Amino acid sequence: MSNSQMILVAGPYRSGTGDDPAKLAANMRAMNETALTLFRAGHLPVTGEALALPLLEVAGSARIGDRVYDEIFHPIAEQLLSRCDAVLRIGGPSEGADRMVAQARAEGKAVYAGLAEVPPA
């Protein structure tokens, strides 16, 4: 029997970036690199950003923090987390990532503070 988990990778996206596209991309890359490590370990990693960002584009979001962004960005991550087994919190300060951790705890899901805490698949 597999112990593979669907794990939401939660880390800073906007925090500390001033919405600088290069810094946003670096934060996204950090989450994606972590997700790749989880995938190669036999888990199913997901990020809210991977679902939200394409939807924001087609929904016509003009800038981070606009009405369309607020409609989609965090709500999709919250819905996604409800389907996950766990959260892996990475990176530095992030209100959104901390909200994901709080939601996971409230829903009785596992919360990992680093890759080393994630059990083998």
PDB file of C-alpha atoms in Angstrom:
ATOM      1  CA  MET A   1       0.000   0.000   0.000  1.00  0.00           C
ATOM      2  CA  SER A   2       1.303   3.401  -0.960  1.00  0.00           C
ATOM      3  CA  ASN A   3       1.663   6.187   1.576  1.00  0.00           C
ATOM      4  CA  SER A   4       1.634   8.778  -1.197  1.00  0.00           C
ATOM      5  CA  GLN A   5       0.046  12.040  -0.151  1.00  0.00           C
ATOM      6  CA  MET A   6      -1.396  14.986  -2.017  1.00  0.00           C
ATOM      7  CA  ILE A   7       0.585  17.836  -0.492  1.00  0.00           C
ATOM      8  CA  LEU A   8      -0.020  21.555  -0.926  1.00  0.00           C
ATOM      9  CA  VAL A   9       3.278  23.429  -1.095  1.00  0.00           C
ATOM     10  CA  ALA A  10       2.656  26.753   0.676  1.00  0.00           C
ATOM     11  CA  GLY A  11       5.239  29.499   0.619  1.00  0.00           C
ATOM     12  CA  PRO A  12       5.592  33.188  -0.039  1.00  0.00           C
ATOM     13  CA  TYR A  13       4.327  34.400  -3.397  1.00  0.00           C
ATOM     14  CA  ARG A  14       3.850  38.162  -2.995  1.00  0.00           C
ATOM     15  CA  SER A  15       5.334  38.675   0.481  1.00  0.00           C
ATOM     16  CA  GLY A  16       8.429  40.835   0.446  1.00  0.00           C
ATOM     17  CA  THR A  17       8.416  41.224  -3.338  1.00  0.00           C
ATOM     18  CA  GLY A  18       6.810  44.626  -3.829  1.00  0.00           C
ATOM     19  CA  ASP A  19       5.090  42.719  -6.670  1.00  0.00           C
ATOM     20  CA  ASP A  20       8.394  42.738  -8.605  1.00  0.00           C
ATOM     21  CA  PRO A  21       7.932  40.159 -11.397  1.00  0.00           C
ATOM     22  CA  ALA A  22      11.447  38.725 -10.946  1.00  0.00           C
ATOM     23  CA  LYS A  23      10.901  38.228  -7.206  1.00  0.00           C
ATOM     24  CA  LEU A  24       7.460  36.695  -7.794  1.00  0.00           C
ATOM     25  CA  ALA A  25       9.032  34.304 -10.307  1.00  0.00           C
ATOM     26  CA  ALA A  26      11.770  33.374  -7.809  1.00  0.00           C
ATOM     27  CA  ASN A  27       9.153  32.569  -5.168  1.00  0.00           C
ATOM     28  CA  MET A  28       7.203  30.490  -7.686  1.00  0.00           C
ATOM     29  CA  ARG A  29      10.381  28.658  -8.663  1.00  0.00           C
ATOM     30  CA  ALA A  30      11.099  27.818  -4.998  1.00  0.00           C
ATOM     31  CA  MET A  31       7.634  26.297  -4.642  1.00  0.00           C
ATOM     32  CA  ASN A  32       7.978  24.405  -7.923  1.00  0.00           C
ATOM     33  CA  GLU A  33      11.423  23.051  -6.990  1.00  0.00           C
ATOM     34  CA  THR A  34       9.987  21.792  -3.709  1.00  0.00           C
ATOM     35  CA  ALA A  35       7.028  20.294  -5.569  1.00  0.00           C
ATOM     36  CA  LEU A  36       9.400  18.473  -7.926  1.00  0.00           C
ATOM     37  CA  THR A  37      11.263  16.979  -4.968  1.00  0.00           C
ATOM     38  CA  LEU A  38       7.963  15.773  -3.497  1.00  0.00           C
ATOM     39  CA  PHE A  39       6.896  14.321  -6.848  1.00  0.00           C
ATOM     40  CA  ARG A  40      10.172  12.447  -7.228  1.00  0.00           C
ATOM     41  CA  ALA A  41       9.648  11.083  -3.705  1.00  0.00           C
ATOM     42  CA  GLY A  42       6.325   9.603  -4.812  1.00  0.00           C
ATOM     43  CA  HIS A  43       3.871  12.244  -3.600  1.00  0.00           C
ATOM     44  CA  LEU A  44       1.401  14.399  -5.577  1.00  0.00           C
ATOM     45  CA  PRO A  45       2.475  18.014  -4.988  1.00  0.00           C
ATOM     46  CA  VAL A  46       0.226  20.957  -5.804  1.00  0.00           C
ATOM     47  CA  THR A  47       0.337  24.719  -5.461  1.00  0.00           C
ATOM     48  CA  GLY A  48      -2.569  27.111  -5.424  1.00  0.00           C
ATOM     49  CA  GLU A  49      -0.602  29.348  -7.779  1.00  0.00           C
ATOM     50  CA  ALA A  50      -0.456  26.636 -10.444  1.00  0.00           C
ATOM     51  CA  LEU A  51      -4.245  26.671 -10.583  1.00  0.00           C
ATOM     52  CA  ALA A  52      -4.912  30.340  -9.865  1.00  0.00           C
ATOM     53  CA  LEU A  53      -2.453  32.104 -12.170  1.00  0.00           C
ATOM     54  CA  PRO A  54      -3.816  30.702 -15.466  1.00  0.00           C
ATOM     55  CA  LEU A  55      -7.375  31.446 -14.326  1.00  0.00           C
ATOM     56  CA  LEU A  56      -6.416  35.017 -13.439  1.00  0.00           C
ATOM     57  CA  GLU A  57      -5.090  35.495 -16.947  1.00  0.00           C
ATOM     58  CA  VAL A  58      -8.223  34.268 -18.696  1.00  0.00           C
ATOM     59  CA  ALA A  59     -10.509  36.046 -16.197  1.00  0.00           C
ATOM     60  CA  GLY A  60      -8.924  39.355 -17.153  1.00  0.00           C
ATOM     61  CA  SER A  61      -7.009  40.257 -14.014  1.00  0.00           C
ATOM     62  CA  ALA A  62      -5.125  43.442 -14.836  1.00  0.00           C
ATOM     63  CA  ARG A  63      -2.810  43.446 -11.815  1.00  0.00           C
ATOM     64  CA  ILE A  64      -2.033  41.625  -8.599  1.00  0.00           C
ATOM     65  CA  GLY A  65      -4.541  42.595  -5.938  1.00  0.00           C
ATOM     66  CA  ASP A  66      -7.339  43.695  -8.266  1.00  0.00           C
ATOM     67  CA  ARG A  67     -10.929  42.493  -7.873  1.00  0.00           C
ATOM     68  CA  VAL A  68     -10.432  39.432 -10.106  1.00  0.00           C
ATOM     69  CA  TYR A  69      -7.248  38.507  -8.210  1.00  0.00           C
ATOM     70  CA  ASP A  70      -9.097  38.719  -4.893  1.00  0.00           C
ATOM     71  CA  GLU A  71     -11.952  36.631  -6.317  1.00  0.00           C
ATOM     72  CA  ILE A  72      -9.668  33.774  -7.403  1.00  0.00           C
ATOM     73  CA  PHE A  73      -6.178  33.697  -5.882  1.00  0.00           C
ATOM     74  CA  HIS A  74      -6.680  32.705  -2.235  1.00  0.00           C
ATOM     75  CA  PRO A  75     -10.120  31.091  -2.628  1.00  0.00           C
ATOM     76  CA  ILE A  76      -8.800  28.524  -5.110  1.00  0.00           C
ATOM     77  CA  ALA A  77      -5.929  27.620  -2.772  1.00  0.00           C
ATOM     78  CA  GLU A  78      -8.380  27.189   0.101  1.00  0.00           C
ATOM     79  CA  GLN A  79     -10.570  24.868  -1.978  1.00  0.00           C
ATOM     80  CA  LEU A  80      -7.534  22.941  -3.181  1.00  0.00           C
ATOM     81  CA  LEU A  81      -6.255  22.477   0.358  1.00  0.00           C
ATOM     82  CA  SER A  82      -9.560  20.892   1.368  1.00  0.00           C
ATOM     83  CA  ARG A  83      -8.756  18.097  -1.106  1.00  0.00           C
ATOM     84  CA  CYS A  84      -5.153  17.639   0.072  1.00  0.00           C
ATOM     85  CA  ASP A  85      -3.746  15.344   2.743  1.00  0.00           C
ATOM     86  CA  ALA A  86      -1.151  17.792   4.032  1.00  0.00           C
ATOM     87  CA  VAL A  87       0.615  21.144   3.705  1.00  0.00           C
ATOM     88  CA  LEU A  88       4.349  21.665   3.370  1.00  0.00           C
ATOM     89  CA  ARG A  89       5.218  25.215   4.509  1.00  0.00           C
ATOM     90  CA  ILE A  90       8.359  26.594   2.900  1.00  0.00           C
ATOM     91  CA  GLY A  91      10.174  29.919   2.728  1.00  0.00           C
ATOM     92  CA  GLY A  92       9.938  33.075   4.746  1.00  0.00           C
ATOM     93  CA  PRO A  93       7.105  35.239   6.006  1.00  0.00           C
ATOM     94  CA  SER A  94       3.812  34.881   4.138  1.00  0.00           C
ATOM     95  CA  GLU A  95       0.340  35.703   5.373  1.00  0.00           C
ATOM     96  CA  GLY A  96      -1.238  33.518   2.679  1.00  0.00           C
ATOM     97  CA  ALA A  97       0.970  30.497   3.421  1.00  0.00           C
ATOM     98  CA  ASP A  98       0.302  30.918   7.133  1.00  0.00           C
ATOM     99  CA  ARG A  99      -3.434  30.925   6.362  1.00  0.00           C
ATOM    100  CA  MET A 100      -2.974  27.612   4.530  1.00  0.00           C
ATOM    101  CA  VAL A 101      -1.216  26.148   7.586  1.00  0.00           C
ATOM    102  CA  ALA A 102      -3.995  27.372   9.889  1.00  0.00           C
ATOM    103  CA  GLN A 103      -6.661  25.918   7.596  1.00  0.00           C
ATOM    104  CA  ALA A 104      -4.822  22.590   7.402  1.00  0.00           C
ATOM    105  CA  ARG A 105      -4.607  22.386  11.178  1.00  0.00           C
ATOM    106  CA  ALA A 106      -8.296  23.298  11.525  1.00  0.00           C
ATOM    107  CA  GLU A 107      -9.158  20.508   9.079  1.00  0.00           C
ATOM    108  CA  GLY A 108      -6.954  17.990  10.916  1.00  0.00           C
ATOM    109  CA  LYS A 109      -4.440  17.657   8.103  1.00  0.00           C
ATOM    110  CA  ALA A 110      -0.717  17.077   8.503  1.00  0.00           C
ATOM    111  CA  VAL A 111       1.497  20.178   8.449  1.00  0.00           C
ATOM    112  CA  TYR A 112       5.169  19.771   7.576  1.00  0.00           C
ATOM    113  CA  ALA A 113       7.717  22.516   8.272  1.00  0.00           C
ATOM    114  CA  GLY A 114      10.318  21.113   5.888  1.00  0.00           C
ATOM    115  CA  LEU A 115      10.983  18.366   3.369  1.00  0.00           C
ATOM    116  CA  ALA A 116      12.725  16.273   6.023  1.00  0.00           C
ATOM    117  CA  GLU A 117       9.428  16.005   7.940  1.00  0.00           C
ATOM    118  CA  VAL A 118       7.511  14.508   5.001  1.00  0.00           C
ATOM    119  CA  PRO A 119       7.220  10.742   5.442  1.00  0.00           C
ATOM    120  CA  PRO A 120       8.267   8.470   2.574  1.00  0.00           C
ATOM    121  CA  ALA A 121       5.595   7.679   0.007  1.00  0.00           C
TER     122      ALA A 121
END
